[in-house]
Every structure is written in C-alpha cells, then in structure tokens.
Amino acid sequence: MSYYMHRSPWWFHRFETLSNHLIELVLPLATFLGRRMCMFNGAAQILFQVMLIISGNLSFLNWLTIVPSLACFDDASLGFLFASRGGAKKAVLEIQAEDTAGRTPKPTRGMLVRRLVNISLGILIGYLSVPVVMNLLSSRQMMNTSFDPLRIVNTYGAFGSSDPQDPSAVWEEYQFVCKPGDLYRRPCLISPYHYRLDWLMWFAAFQTYEQSEWVIHIAGRLMSNDTTVLSLLDHNPFQGRENPRWVRGEHYRYKFSTPGSASAAQGKWWLRKRIGAYFPAVNLEGLRGYFQSRNWPHPHIPTRRE
C-alpha cells in the first residue's frame, strides 16, 4: 500500500496532511466532550493508526498507540465483545445505570485514597510537562530528550527531521530482511514485528559511520561470517564460500518507481541514486586496532571463557 499511496495525486497528500493535524491535534479534545464524542475520537484514532499500519512499517509503535484509544470506550459500548458469565456484565451495567442516574453509593476510604492518588499523579505529570510543552513551542525544539532525572515525561520523535526519499546505507551484495536493497523486491509488511537492524540502518544513513561506530563493528563480523549477525540479514552472498576479505558501505537514495513507468514494467519497485561511499573498504587486519581501541573482541581473537 505504501508504494501506491506514495504515488497518489497531490490533493490526496494535502488531504492526508490536513487529516493528520485534525486527528492528532484537534480530535483528542473530544475526549472531554461527553460519551459519544469521546467514543468518536477513540474510533478515529484507531482507524488512523490502522491506516498507518497498512501504509508503513513503524513496527509496534502504531499498535501501542491503539491501546490508550481503547479507554475512550466504556463497558456498555464494548459489552458485546464479552460473554456474560455469572452476571458480571449485568452487574457492571447496573452500576453504570445508577451512576448515570446520580444514585452513586457513598465513597469508601479506599475509593477516596485512590482518588487522591490519581489527582496527585495528574498534578505531578502536569508540573513535569511544563518544560516539555515549552520545548514543543520553541523554535529550537529538541527531540528525544528527557527533562527530569526519572524520565517520567519526555519528548519523543522518530521523525523530527526526515527525508521523504529515504537515504539508505547499502552493503554491497548483502540484503536486509525488509530495508530497501534489491530494486525488484516488493516492499514488505512487518508490523507489529520490529527488525531492529533494518531500523538502525535507516537512522545510520542520516549520520556518518563515525557517528554510528556499530556499523564498522558489524562489517568486521560479516568478514568472519558471524552467524549471529548473518541471522539478522536476508541474504548472505558468501554462504558456503570463502569469507569476504573486504567489506564496504555504499550510500544510496531510494525512492519508489512510478506506476506505469518503464521501470515499473521491468518489475522494479524501487529506484536508487548513488550518493557516495558510506564507509571505505575495510578488512579484518586493518580493523584490528580499531576493534582493540574500543575493547571489541576481534573476530580473529577467540574470546576467553572464564
């Protein structure tokens, strides 16, 4: 779906942007406007997340976002999903009917304590959220930052700064499980599963290999045909052959091919343009000092067991 939605007309993308802002910024206020509006907001949020799941690979993030949206539905609206055993369903509905009619029982000490805890927690979260909101309104907004030592309230943004054309670091001949590589491979749907290495490689492409030293670590282990690392990949071109002596990283910019174009007719889902080298060709001997300076076990040096 992402392939076709990406190539949708301009007006559809404008509609997507407008819908995104309305659902994420305006509709949540409906939570406080009564039962029906609250349920409408919950349904809209869930539908929005389902569309994101269908059109993109954000692993488990969208599924987690659906969970709090379920709180917008009360027991009466969800009762049809559960079998009535022992009269529990009937008892809950009676309690809700009495509450609606204003015939609520006198609160017990436990209920008062819980109410006090809830109010105190709400005040605490509100107080801790002040620097987060100020950061949101700032022209120098910081992403993925915590503002208190316990990290209770913080900012998160996987796409605070992103490139819609997806620059990707590609290791020549090696294929990742889901990240763009083979131009003829159809985009995969993995949600809610999370291919951690594919995800990290996508972010590494926005940086240099000096900022993502773990890429060089993996390159060294690939040259030793490390089974642990290879299990994270889809294709190993050296399977059953001599270990590779050199590994290099190439930097490409990927984009979807256009439906109906000559490339699409050839079976290409992707088009790519080489940006340059991501990291130079390296070999195990040349990486020995690099590994030792970082206390990484060199593939040629077996780890001692104590």
PDB file of C-alpha atoms in Angstrom:
ATOM      1  CA  MET A   1       0.000   0.000   0.000  1.00  0.00           C
ATOM      2  CA  SER A   2       2.848   2.417   0.768  1.00  0.00           C
ATOM      3  CA  TYR A   3       4.020   2.190  -2.863  1.00  0.00           C
ATOM      4  CA  TYR A   4       0.654   3.287  -4.256  1.00  0.00           C
ATOM      5  CA  MET A   5      -0.144   5.812  -1.532  1.00  0.00           C
ATOM      6  CA  HIS A   6       3.239   7.468  -2.073  1.00  0.00           C
ATOM      7  CA  ARG A   7       2.367   7.939  -5.752  1.00  0.00           C
ATOM      8  CA  SER A   8      -1.131   9.274  -5.061  1.00  0.00           C
ATOM      9  CA  PRO A   9      -2.213  12.656  -6.539  1.00  0.00           C
ATOM     10  CA  TRP A  10      -1.061  15.846  -4.841  1.00  0.00           C
ATOM     11  CA  TRP A  11      -4.520  16.592  -3.493  1.00  0.00           C
ATOM     12  CA  PHE A  12      -4.579  13.254  -1.664  1.00  0.00           C
ATOM     13  CA  HIS A  13      -1.337  14.121   0.135  1.00  0.00           C
ATOM     14  CA  ARG A  14      -2.805  17.503   1.096  1.00  0.00           C
ATOM     15  CA  PHE A  15      -5.838  15.657   2.475  1.00  0.00           C
ATOM     16  CA  GLU A  16      -3.515  13.297   4.402  1.00  0.00           C
ATOM     17  CA  THR A  17      -1.666  16.239   5.967  1.00  0.00           C
ATOM     18  CA  LEU A  18      -4.875  18.020   6.947  1.00  0.00           C
ATOM     19  CA  SER A  19      -6.369  14.808   8.364  1.00  0.00           C
ATOM     20  CA  ASN A  20      -3.182  14.141  10.315  1.00  0.00           C
ATOM     21  CA  HIS A  21      -3.311  17.534  12.005  1.00  0.00           C
ATOM     22  CA  LEU A  22      -7.033  17.272  12.786  1.00  0.00           C
ATOM     23  CA  ILE A  23      -6.829  13.755  14.231  1.00  0.00           C
ATOM     24  CA  GLU A  24      -3.695  14.328  16.292  1.00  0.00           C
ATOM     25  CA  LEU A  25      -4.230  17.932  17.444  1.00  0.00           C
ATOM     26  CA  VAL A  26      -7.979  18.664  17.433  1.00  0.00           C
ATOM     27  CA  LEU A  27      -9.904  15.424  17.907  1.00  0.00           C
ATOM     28  CA  PRO A  28      -8.222  14.462  21.237  1.00  0.00           C
ATOM     29  CA  LEU A  29     -10.110  17.400  22.789  1.00  0.00           C
ATOM     30  CA  ALA A  30     -13.334  15.469  22.095  1.00  0.00           C
ATOM     31  CA  THR A  31     -12.340  13.133  24.930  1.00  0.00           C
ATOM     32  CA  PHE A  32     -13.717  15.722  27.356  1.00  0.00           C
ATOM     33  CA  LEU A  33     -16.951  16.471  25.451  1.00  0.00           C
ATOM     34  CA  GLY A  34     -19.126  13.612  26.633  1.00  0.00           C
ATOM     35  CA  ARG A  35     -19.510   9.904  25.974  1.00  0.00           C
ATOM     36  CA  ARG A  36     -20.406   9.988  22.290  1.00  0.00           C
ATOM     37  CA  MET A  37     -17.690  12.448  21.300  1.00  0.00           C
ATOM     38  CA  CYS A  38     -15.171  10.511  23.358  1.00  0.00           C
ATOM     39  CA  MET A  39     -16.044   7.284  21.528  1.00  0.00           C
ATOM     40  CA  PHE A  40     -15.930   9.109  18.183  1.00  0.00           C
ATOM     41  CA  ASN A  41     -12.409  10.284  18.988  1.00  0.00           C
ATOM     42  CA  GLY A  42     -11.380   6.758  20.012  1.00  0.00           C
ATOM     43  CA  ALA A  43     -12.734   5.276  16.773  1.00  0.00           C
ATOM     44  CA  ALA A  44     -10.997   7.961  14.693  1.00  0.00           C
ATOM     45  CA  GLN A  45      -7.675   7.417  16.471  1.00  0.00           C
ATOM     46  CA  ILE A  46      -7.835   3.634  15.980  1.00  0.00           C
ATOM     47  CA  LEU A  47      -8.803   3.992  12.306  1.00  0.00           C
ATOM     48  CA  PHE A  48      -5.930   6.444  11.805  1.00  0.00           C
ATOM     49  CA  GLN A  49      -3.425   4.042  13.352  1.00  0.00           C
ATOM     50  CA  VAL A  50      -4.751   1.156  11.247  1.00  0.00           C
ATOM     51  CA  MET A  51      -4.160   3.251   8.117  1.00  0.00           C
ATOM     52  CA  LEU A  52      -0.595   3.906   9.259  1.00  0.00           C
ATOM     53  CA  ILE A  53      -0.072   0.188   9.896  1.00  0.00           C
ATOM     54  CA  ILE A  54      -1.293  -0.637   6.386  1.00  0.00           C
ATOM     55  CA  SER A  55       0.715   2.096   4.653  1.00  0.00           C
ATOM     56  CA  GLY A  56       4.026   1.967   6.520  1.00  0.00           C
ATOM     57  CA  ASN A  57       6.381  -0.079   8.665  1.00  0.00           C
ATOM     58  CA  LEU A  58       6.582   1.579  12.083  1.00  0.00           C
ATOM     59  CA  SER A  59       6.879  -1.761  13.881  1.00  0.00           C
ATOM     60  CA  PHE A  60       4.887  -1.817  17.129  1.00  0.00           C
ATOM     61  CA  LEU A  61       4.541   1.960  17.575  1.00  0.00           C
ATOM     62  CA  ASN A  62       1.074   2.217  15.998  1.00  0.00           C
ATOM     63  CA  TRP A  63      -0.189  -0.837  17.856  1.00  0.00           C
ATOM     64  CA  LEU A  64       0.892   0.719  21.159  1.00  0.00           C
ATOM     65  CA  THR A  65      -0.915   3.931  20.235  1.00  0.00           C
ATOM     66  CA  ILE A  66      -4.153   1.984  19.762  1.00  0.00           C
ATOM     67  CA  VAL A  67      -4.055   0.769  23.383  1.00  0.00           C
ATOM     68  CA  PRO A  68      -4.846   4.117  25.129  1.00  0.00           C
ATOM     69  CA  SER A  69      -7.533   4.792  22.496  1.00  0.00           C
ATOM     70  CA  LEU A  70      -9.464   1.795  23.850  1.00  0.00           C
ATOM     71  CA  ALA A  71     -10.046   3.791  27.045  1.00  0.00           C
ATOM     72  CA  CYS A  72     -12.409   6.022  25.058  1.00  0.00           C
ATOM     73  CA  PHE A  73     -14.992   3.210  25.060  1.00  0.00           C
ATOM     74  CA  ASP A  74     -16.948   2.355  28.193  1.00  0.00           C
ATOM     75  CA  ASP A  75     -18.169  -1.085  29.262  1.00  0.00           C
ATOM     76  CA  ALA A  76     -21.603  -0.594  27.696  1.00  0.00           C
ATOM     77  CA  SER A  77     -20.107   0.028  24.237  1.00  0.00           C
ATOM     78  CA  LEU A  78     -17.736  -2.932  24.465  1.00  0.00           C
ATOM     79  CA  GLY A  79     -20.052  -5.329  26.269  1.00  0.00           C
ATOM     80  CA  PHE A  80     -20.991  -7.190  23.085  1.00  0.00           C
ATOM     81  CA  LEU A  81     -17.393  -8.429  22.818  1.00  0.00           C
ATOM     82  CA  PHE A  82     -17.557 -10.401  26.054  1.00  0.00           C
ATOM     83  CA  ALA A  83     -19.677 -13.299  27.166  1.00  0.00           C
ATOM     84  CA  SER A  84     -21.887 -12.725  30.211  1.00  0.00           C
ATOM     85  CA  ARG A  85     -20.810 -15.234  32.853  1.00  0.00           C
ATOM     86  CA  GLY A  86     -22.033 -15.186  36.438  1.00  0.00           C
ATOM     87  CA  GLY A  87     -23.961 -11.967  35.911  1.00  0.00           C
ATOM     88  CA  ALA A  88     -20.795  -9.831  35.975  1.00  0.00           C
ATOM     89  CA  LYS A  89     -21.762  -7.987  32.818  1.00  0.00           C
ATOM     90  CA  LYS A  90     -25.254  -7.278  34.175  1.00  0.00           C
ATOM     91  CA  ALA A  91     -23.833  -6.041  37.470  1.00  0.00           C
ATOM     92  CA  VAL A  92     -21.485  -3.619  35.745  1.00  0.00           C
ATOM     93  CA  LEU A  93     -24.275  -2.235  33.585  1.00  0.00           C
ATOM     94  CA  GLU A  94     -26.460  -1.736  36.691  1.00  0.00           C
ATOM     95  CA  ILE A  95     -23.677   0.157  38.436  1.00  0.00           C
ATOM     96  CA  GLN A  96     -23.249   2.381  35.371  1.00  0.00           C
ATOM     97  CA  ALA A  97     -27.002   2.997  35.200  1.00  0.00           C
ATOM     98  CA  GLU A  98     -27.074   4.043  38.866  1.00  0.00           C
ATOM     99  CA  ASP A  99     -24.096   6.312  38.295  1.00  0.00           C
ATOM    100  CA  THR A 100     -25.836   7.941  35.323  1.00  0.00           C
ATOM    101  CA  ALA A 101     -28.991   8.473  37.403  1.00  0.00           C
ATOM    102  CA  GLY A 102     -26.964  10.072  40.195  1.00  0.00           C
ATOM    103  CA  ARG A 103     -27.588   7.250  42.684  1.00  0.00           C
ATOM    104  CA  THR A 104     -23.932   6.559  43.402  1.00  0.00           C
ATOM    105  CA  PRO A 105     -23.045   4.930  46.719  1.00  0.00           C
ATOM    106  CA  LYS A 106     -21.076   6.806  49.335  1.00  0.00           C
ATOM    107  CA  PRO A 107     -17.345   6.525  48.510  1.00  0.00           C
ATOM    108  CA  THR A 108     -15.340   4.228  50.739  1.00  0.00           C
ATOM    109  CA  ARG A 109     -11.986   5.089  52.299  1.00  0.00           C
ATOM    110  CA  GLY A 110     -10.206   3.085  49.601  1.00  0.00           C
ATOM    111  CA  MET A 111     -12.021   4.993  46.863  1.00  0.00           C
ATOM    112  CA  LEU A 112     -11.040   8.308  48.425  1.00  0.00           C
ATOM    113  CA  VAL A 113      -7.390   7.257  48.709  1.00  0.00           C
ATOM    114  CA  ARG A 114      -7.343   6.167  45.077  1.00  0.00           C
ATOM    115  CA  ARG A 115      -8.950   9.437  44.017  1.00  0.00           C
ATOM    116  CA  LEU A 116      -6.335  11.378  45.962  1.00  0.00           C
ATOM    117  CA  VAL A 117      -3.527   9.375  44.347  1.00  0.00           C
ATOM    118  CA  ASN A 118      -4.982   9.942  40.866  1.00  0.00           C
ATOM    119  CA  ILE A 119      -5.299  13.693  41.417  1.00  0.00           C
ATOM    120  CA  SER A 120      -1.768  13.910  42.846  1.00  0.00           C
ATOM    121  CA  LEU A 121      -0.381  11.964  39.910  1.00  0.00           C
ATOM    122  CA  GLY A 122      -2.219  14.235  37.473  1.00  0.00           C
ATOM    123  CA  ILE A 123      -0.788  17.350  39.155  1.00  0.00           C
ATOM    124  CA  LEU A 124       2.717  15.829  39.093  1.00  0.00           C
ATOM    125  CA  ILE A 125       2.506  14.923  35.389  1.00  0.00           C
ATOM    126  CA  GLY A 126       1.147  18.398  34.620  1.00  0.00           C
ATOM    127  CA  TYR A 127       4.018  20.045  36.501  1.00  0.00           C
ATOM    128  CA  LEU A 128       6.649  17.866  34.822  1.00  0.00           C
ATOM    129  CA  SER A 129       5.073  18.529  31.417  1.00  0.00           C
ATOM    130  CA  VAL A 130       5.671  22.300  31.578  1.00  0.00           C
ATOM    131  CA  PRO A 131       9.235  22.152  30.098  1.00  0.00           C
ATOM    132  CA  VAL A 132       8.032  19.614  27.525  1.00  0.00           C
ATOM    133  CA  VAL A 133       5.288  21.965  26.311  1.00  0.00           C
ATOM    134  CA  MET A 134       7.713  24.911  26.299  1.00  0.00           C
ATOM    135  CA  ASN A 135      10.095  22.828  24.195  1.00  0.00           C
ATOM    136  CA  LEU A 136       7.236  21.965  21.821  1.00  0.00           C
ATOM    137  CA  LEU A 137       6.531  25.666  21.283  1.00  0.00           C
ATOM    138  CA  SER A 138      10.200  26.597  20.964  1.00  0.00           C
ATOM    139  CA  SER A 139      11.800  27.373  17.594  1.00  0.00           C
ATOM    140  CA  ARG A 140      14.764  25.232  18.733  1.00  0.00           C
ATOM    141  CA  GLN A 141      12.758  22.159  19.589  1.00  0.00           C
ATOM    142  CA  MET A 142      14.733  19.177  20.879  1.00  0.00           C
ATOM    143  CA  MET A 143      13.680  15.636  20.012  1.00  0.00           C
ATOM    144  CA  ASN A 144      14.079  12.502  22.150  1.00  0.00           C
ATOM    145  CA  THR A 145      15.018  14.496  25.244  1.00  0.00           C
ATOM    146  CA  SER A 146      14.196  13.946  28.904  1.00  0.00           C
ATOM    147  CA  PHE A 147      13.607  16.872  31.261  1.00  0.00           C
ATOM    148  CA  ASP A 148      13.694  15.080  34.605  1.00  0.00           C
ATOM    149  CA  PRO A 149      16.095  12.518  36.117  1.00  0.00           C
ATOM    150  CA  LEU A 150      13.417   9.804  36.345  1.00  0.00           C
ATOM    151  CA  ARG A 151      12.478  10.223  32.645  1.00  0.00           C
ATOM    152  CA  ILE A 152       8.765  10.216  33.517  1.00  0.00           C
ATOM    153  CA  VAL A 153       7.882  12.885  30.945  1.00  0.00           C
ATOM    154  CA  ASN A 154       9.975  13.495  27.851  1.00  0.00           C
ATOM    155  CA  THR A 155       9.849  14.314  24.164  1.00  0.00           C
ATOM    156  CA  TYR A 156       9.909  11.646  21.503  1.00  0.00           C
ATOM    157  CA  GLY A 157      10.062  11.967  17.766  1.00  0.00           C
ATOM    158  CA  ALA A 158      11.301   9.315  15.392  1.00  0.00           C
ATOM    159  CA  PHE A 159      10.839  11.721  12.507  1.00  0.00           C
ATOM    160  CA  GLY A 160      11.743  15.115  13.880  1.00  0.00           C
ATOM    161  CA  SER A 161      13.894  15.562  10.793  1.00  0.00           C
ATOM    162  CA  SER A 162      13.464  13.097   7.964  1.00  0.00           C
ATOM    163  CA  ASP A 163      13.965  12.730   4.253  1.00  0.00           C
ATOM    164  CA  PRO A 164      10.873  11.503   2.400  1.00  0.00           C
ATOM    165  CA  GLN A 165      13.096   9.810  -0.191  1.00  0.00           C
ATOM    166  CA  ASP A 166      14.730   7.516   2.386  1.00  0.00           C
ATOM    167  CA  PRO A 167      18.538   7.648   2.092  1.00  0.00           C
ATOM    168  CA  SER A 168      19.887   4.230   2.971  1.00  0.00           C
ATOM    169  CA  ALA A 169      23.319   2.786   3.614  1.00  0.00           C
ATOM    170  CA  VAL A 170      23.576  -0.332   1.463  1.00  0.00           C
ATOM    171  CA  TRP A 171      26.193  -3.023   1.940  1.00  0.00           C
ATOM    172  CA  GLU A 172      27.095  -4.312  -1.478  1.00  0.00           C
ATOM    173  CA  GLU A 173      25.570  -7.726  -2.184  1.00  0.00           C
ATOM    174  CA  TYR A 174      24.175  -8.197   1.334  1.00  0.00           C
ATOM    175  CA  GLN A 175      20.402  -7.905   1.592  1.00  0.00           C
ATOM    176  CA  PHE A 176      18.486  -6.867   4.676  1.00  0.00           C
ATOM    177  CA  VAL A 177      15.239  -8.529   5.625  1.00  0.00           C
ATOM    178  CA  CYS A 178      12.982  -5.558   4.943  1.00  0.00           C
ATOM    179  CA  LYS A 179      15.038  -2.416   4.309  1.00  0.00           C
ATOM    180  CA  PRO A 180      15.215  -1.323   0.641  1.00  0.00           C
ATOM    181  CA  GLY A 181      18.013  -3.060  -1.229  1.00  0.00           C
ATOM    182  CA  ASP A 182      17.062  -5.233  -4.186  1.00  0.00           C
ATOM    183  CA  LEU A 183      15.262  -2.952  -6.649  1.00  0.00           C
ATOM    184  CA  TYR A 184      12.969  -5.797  -7.710  1.00  0.00           C
ATOM    185  CA  ARG A 185      11.850  -6.779  -4.219  1.00  0.00           C
ATOM    186  CA  ARG A 186       8.340  -5.769  -3.209  1.00  0.00           C
ATOM    187  CA  PRO A 187       8.092  -3.611  -0.061  1.00  0.00           C
ATOM    188  CA  CYS A 188       7.321  -5.854   2.882  1.00  0.00           C
ATOM    189  CA  LEU A 189       4.746  -5.532   5.669  1.00  0.00           C
ATOM    190  CA  ILE A 190       6.206  -6.480   9.043  1.00  0.00           C
ATOM    191  CA  SER A 191       4.125  -4.558  11.601  1.00  0.00           C
ATOM    192  CA  PRO A 192       3.969  -5.135  14.537  1.00  0.00           C
ATOM    193  CA  TYR A 193       7.272  -7.030  14.292  1.00  0.00           C
ATOM    194  CA  HIS A 194      10.425  -4.940  14.525  1.00  0.00           C
ATOM    195  CA  TYR A 195      13.564  -5.720  12.522  1.00  0.00           C
ATOM    196  CA  ARG A 196      15.960  -3.859  14.752  1.00  0.00           C
ATOM    197  CA  LEU A 197      18.976  -3.871  12.428  1.00  0.00           C
ATOM    198  CA  ASP A 198      16.948  -2.611   9.442  1.00  0.00           C
ATOM    199  CA  TRP A 199      15.564   0.174  11.626  1.00  0.00           C
ATOM    200  CA  LEU A 200      19.007   1.191  12.896  1.00  0.00           C
ATOM    201  CA  MET A 201      20.498   1.172   9.399  1.00  0.00           C
ATOM    202  CA  TRP A 202      17.789   3.570   8.277  1.00  0.00           C
ATOM    203  CA  PHE A 203      18.829   6.010  11.012  1.00  0.00           C
ATOM    204  CA  ALA A 204      22.546   5.430  10.405  1.00  0.00           C
ATOM    205  CA  ALA A 205      22.082   6.740   6.861  1.00  0.00           C
ATOM    206  CA  PHE A 206      21.314  10.185   8.299  1.00  0.00           C
ATOM    207  CA  GLN A 207      24.694  10.185  10.035  1.00  0.00           C
ATOM    208  CA  THR A 208      28.272   9.249   9.208  1.00  0.00           C
ATOM    209  CA  TYR A 209      29.825   5.924  10.112  1.00  0.00           C
ATOM    210  CA  GLU A 210      31.982   7.781  12.655  1.00  0.00           C
ATOM    211  CA  GLN A 211      28.779   8.659  14.487  1.00  0.00           C
ATOM    212  CA  SER A 212      27.493   5.080  14.148  1.00  0.00           C
ATOM    213  CA  GLU A 213      30.563   3.032  15.006  1.00  0.00           C
ATOM    214  CA  TRP A 214      28.491  -0.117  15.435  1.00  0.00           C
ATOM    215  CA  VAL A 215      28.248  -0.270  11.616  1.00  0.00           C
ATOM    216  CA  ILE A 216      32.007  -0.934  11.423  1.00  0.00           C
ATOM    217  CA  HIS A 217      31.642  -3.499  14.199  1.00  0.00           C
ATOM    218  CA  ILE A 218      29.090  -5.381  12.113  1.00  0.00           C
ATOM    219  CA  ALA A 219      31.272  -5.060   8.993  1.00  0.00           C
ATOM    220  CA  GLY A 220      34.096  -6.811  10.841  1.00  0.00           C
ATOM    221  CA  ARG A 221      31.829  -9.611  11.971  1.00  0.00           C
ATOM    222  CA  LEU A 222      30.483 -10.053   8.446  1.00  0.00           C
ATOM    223  CA  MET A 223      34.020 -10.715   7.240  1.00  0.00           C
ATOM    224  CA  SER A 224      34.194 -13.624   9.666  1.00  0.00           C
ATOM    225  CA  ASN A 225      30.776 -14.911   8.546  1.00  0.00           C
ATOM    226  CA  ASP A 226      29.470 -14.441  12.089  1.00  0.00           C
ATOM    227  CA  THR A 227      26.280 -16.486  12.295  1.00  0.00           C
ATOM    228  CA  THR A 228      24.685 -14.160  14.858  1.00  0.00           C
ATOM    229  CA  VAL A 229      24.953 -11.146  12.564  1.00  0.00           C
ATOM    230  CA  LEU A 230      24.081 -13.112   9.444  1.00  0.00           C
ATOM    231  CA  SER A 231      20.861 -14.299  11.110  1.00  0.00           C
ATOM    232  CA  LEU A 232      19.723 -10.661  11.034  1.00  0.00           C
ATOM    233  CA  LEU A 233      20.125 -10.472   7.244  1.00  0.00           C
ATOM    234  CA  ASP A 234      18.038 -11.905   4.430  1.00  0.00           C
ATOM    235  CA  HIS A 235      20.820 -12.900   2.017  1.00  0.00           C
ATOM    236  CA  ASN A 236      24.469 -13.787   2.543  1.00  0.00           C
ATOM    237  CA  PRO A 237      26.305 -13.894  -0.809  1.00  0.00           C
ATOM    238  CA  PHE A 238      29.172 -15.816   0.800  1.00  0.00           C
ATOM    239  CA  GLN A 239      27.091 -18.723   2.032  1.00  0.00           C
ATOM    240  CA  GLY A 240      29.179 -21.880   1.553  1.00  0.00           C
ATOM    241  CA  ARG A 241      32.079 -19.855   0.162  1.00  0.00           C
ATOM    242  CA  GLU A 242      35.291 -18.339   1.460  1.00  0.00           C
ATOM    243  CA  ASN A 243      34.826 -15.451   3.874  1.00  0.00           C
ATOM    244  CA  PRO A 244      34.848 -11.982   2.303  1.00  0.00           C
ATOM    245  CA  ARG A 245      38.205 -10.237   2.563  1.00  0.00           C
ATOM    246  CA  TRP A 246      36.857  -6.702   2.178  1.00  0.00           C
ATOM    247  CA  VAL A 247      33.563  -5.010   3.022  1.00  0.00           C
ATOM    248  CA  ARG A 248      32.490  -1.510   2.062  1.00  0.00           C
ATOM    249  CA  GLY A 249      29.366   0.531   2.604  1.00  0.00           C
ATOM    250  CA  GLU A 250      27.645   2.395  -0.216  1.00  0.00           C
ATOM    251  CA  HIS A 251      25.247   5.291   0.310  1.00  0.00           C
ATOM    252  CA  TYR A 252      22.139   5.379  -1.914  1.00  0.00           C
ATOM    253  CA  ARG A 253      18.990   7.449  -2.048  1.00  0.00           C
ATOM    254  CA  TYR A 254      15.933   5.265  -2.641  1.00  0.00           C
ATOM    255  CA  LYS A 255      12.521   6.231  -3.960  1.00  0.00           C
ATOM    256  CA  PHE A 256       9.531   4.323  -5.308  1.00  0.00           C
ATOM    257  CA  SER A 257       9.279   3.755  -9.041  1.00  0.00           C
ATOM    258  CA  THR A 258       6.304   5.351 -10.777  1.00  0.00           C
ATOM    259  CA  PRO A 259       3.362   3.029 -11.565  1.00  0.00           C
ATOM    260  CA  GLY A 260       3.086   2.554 -15.331  1.00  0.00           C
ATOM    261  CA  SER A 261       6.663   3.694 -15.994  1.00  0.00           C
ATOM    262  CA  ALA A 262       9.295   1.688 -17.853  1.00  0.00           C
ATOM    263  CA  SER A 263      10.978   0.840 -14.547  1.00  0.00           C
ATOM    264  CA  ALA A 264       7.741  -0.488 -13.085  1.00  0.00           C
ATOM    265  CA  ALA A 265       7.160  -2.511 -16.261  1.00  0.00           C
ATOM    266  CA  GLN A 266      10.561  -4.139 -15.661  1.00  0.00           C
ATOM    267  CA  GLY A 267       9.382  -5.205 -12.219  1.00  0.00           C
ATOM    268  CA  LYS A 268      11.287  -2.544 -10.267  1.00  0.00           C
ATOM    269  CA  TRP A 269       9.610  -1.352  -7.101  1.00  0.00           C
ATOM    270  CA  TRP A 270      12.497   0.950  -6.248  1.00  0.00           C
ATOM    271  CA  LEU A 271      14.806   3.409  -7.973  1.00  0.00           C
ATOM    272  CA  ARG A 272      18.077   4.443  -6.409  1.00  0.00           C
ATOM    273  CA  LYS A 273      20.802   7.005  -6.940  1.00  0.00           C
ATOM    274  CA  ARG A 274      24.294   6.584  -5.550  1.00  0.00           C
ATOM    275  CA  ILE A 275      25.308   9.398  -3.216  1.00  0.00           C
ATOM    276  CA  GLY A 276      28.790   8.101  -2.488  1.00  0.00           C
ATOM    277  CA  ALA A 277      30.727   5.822  -0.176  1.00  0.00           C
ATOM    278  CA  TYR A 278      29.270   5.409   3.304  1.00  0.00           C
ATOM    279  CA  PHE A 279      32.434   3.886   4.711  1.00  0.00           C
ATOM    280  CA  PRO A 280      35.610   2.888   2.840  1.00  0.00           C
ATOM    281  CA  ALA A 281      36.575  -0.678   2.045  1.00  0.00           C
ATOM    282  CA  VAL A 282      37.931  -2.333   5.195  1.00  0.00           C
ATOM    283  CA  ASN A 283      39.475  -5.695   6.016  1.00  0.00           C
ATOM    284  CA  LEU A 284      39.872  -7.579   9.264  1.00  0.00           C
ATOM    285  CA  GLU A 285      43.569  -6.896   9.686  1.00  0.00           C
ATOM    286  CA  GLY A 286      43.054  -3.188   9.145  1.00  0.00           C
ATOM    287  CA  LEU A 287      40.278  -3.170  11.741  1.00  0.00           C
ATOM    288  CA  ARG A 288      42.359  -4.853  14.440  1.00  0.00           C
ATOM    289  CA  GLY A 289      43.473  -1.596  16.054  1.00  0.00           C
ATOM    290  CA  TYR A 290      40.013  -0.073  15.637  1.00  0.00           C
ATOM    291  CA  PHE A 291      38.441  -3.008  17.498  1.00  0.00           C
ATOM    292  CA  GLN A 292      41.068  -3.055  20.242  1.00  0.00           C
ATOM    293  CA  SER A 293      40.766   0.694  20.927  1.00  0.00           C
ATOM    294  CA  ARG A 294      37.073   0.145  21.652  1.00  0.00           C
ATOM    295  CA  ASN A 295      37.529  -3.102  23.606  1.00  0.00           C
ATOM    296  CA  TRP A 296      35.621  -5.068  20.971  1.00  0.00           C
ATOM    297  CA  PRO A 297      36.624  -8.715  20.551  1.00  0.00           C
ATOM    298  CA  HIS A 298      38.382  -9.073  17.211  1.00  0.00           C
ATOM    299  CA  PRO A 299      36.914 -11.876  15.071  1.00  0.00           C
ATOM    300  CA  HIS A 300      40.385 -13.454  14.768  1.00  0.00           C
ATOM    301  CA  ILE A 301      40.879 -13.439  18.520  1.00  0.00           C
ATOM    302  CA  PRO A 302      38.648 -16.006  20.300  1.00  0.00           C
ATOM    303  CA  THR A 303      37.012 -14.733  23.472  1.00  0.00           C
ATOM    304  CA  ARG A 304      38.351 -16.461  26.583  1.00  0.00           C
ATOM    305  CA  ARG A 305      35.838 -18.181  28.783  1.00  0.00           C
ATOM    306  CA  GLU A 306      36.350 -17.893  32.489  1.00  0.00           C
TER     307      GLU A 306
END
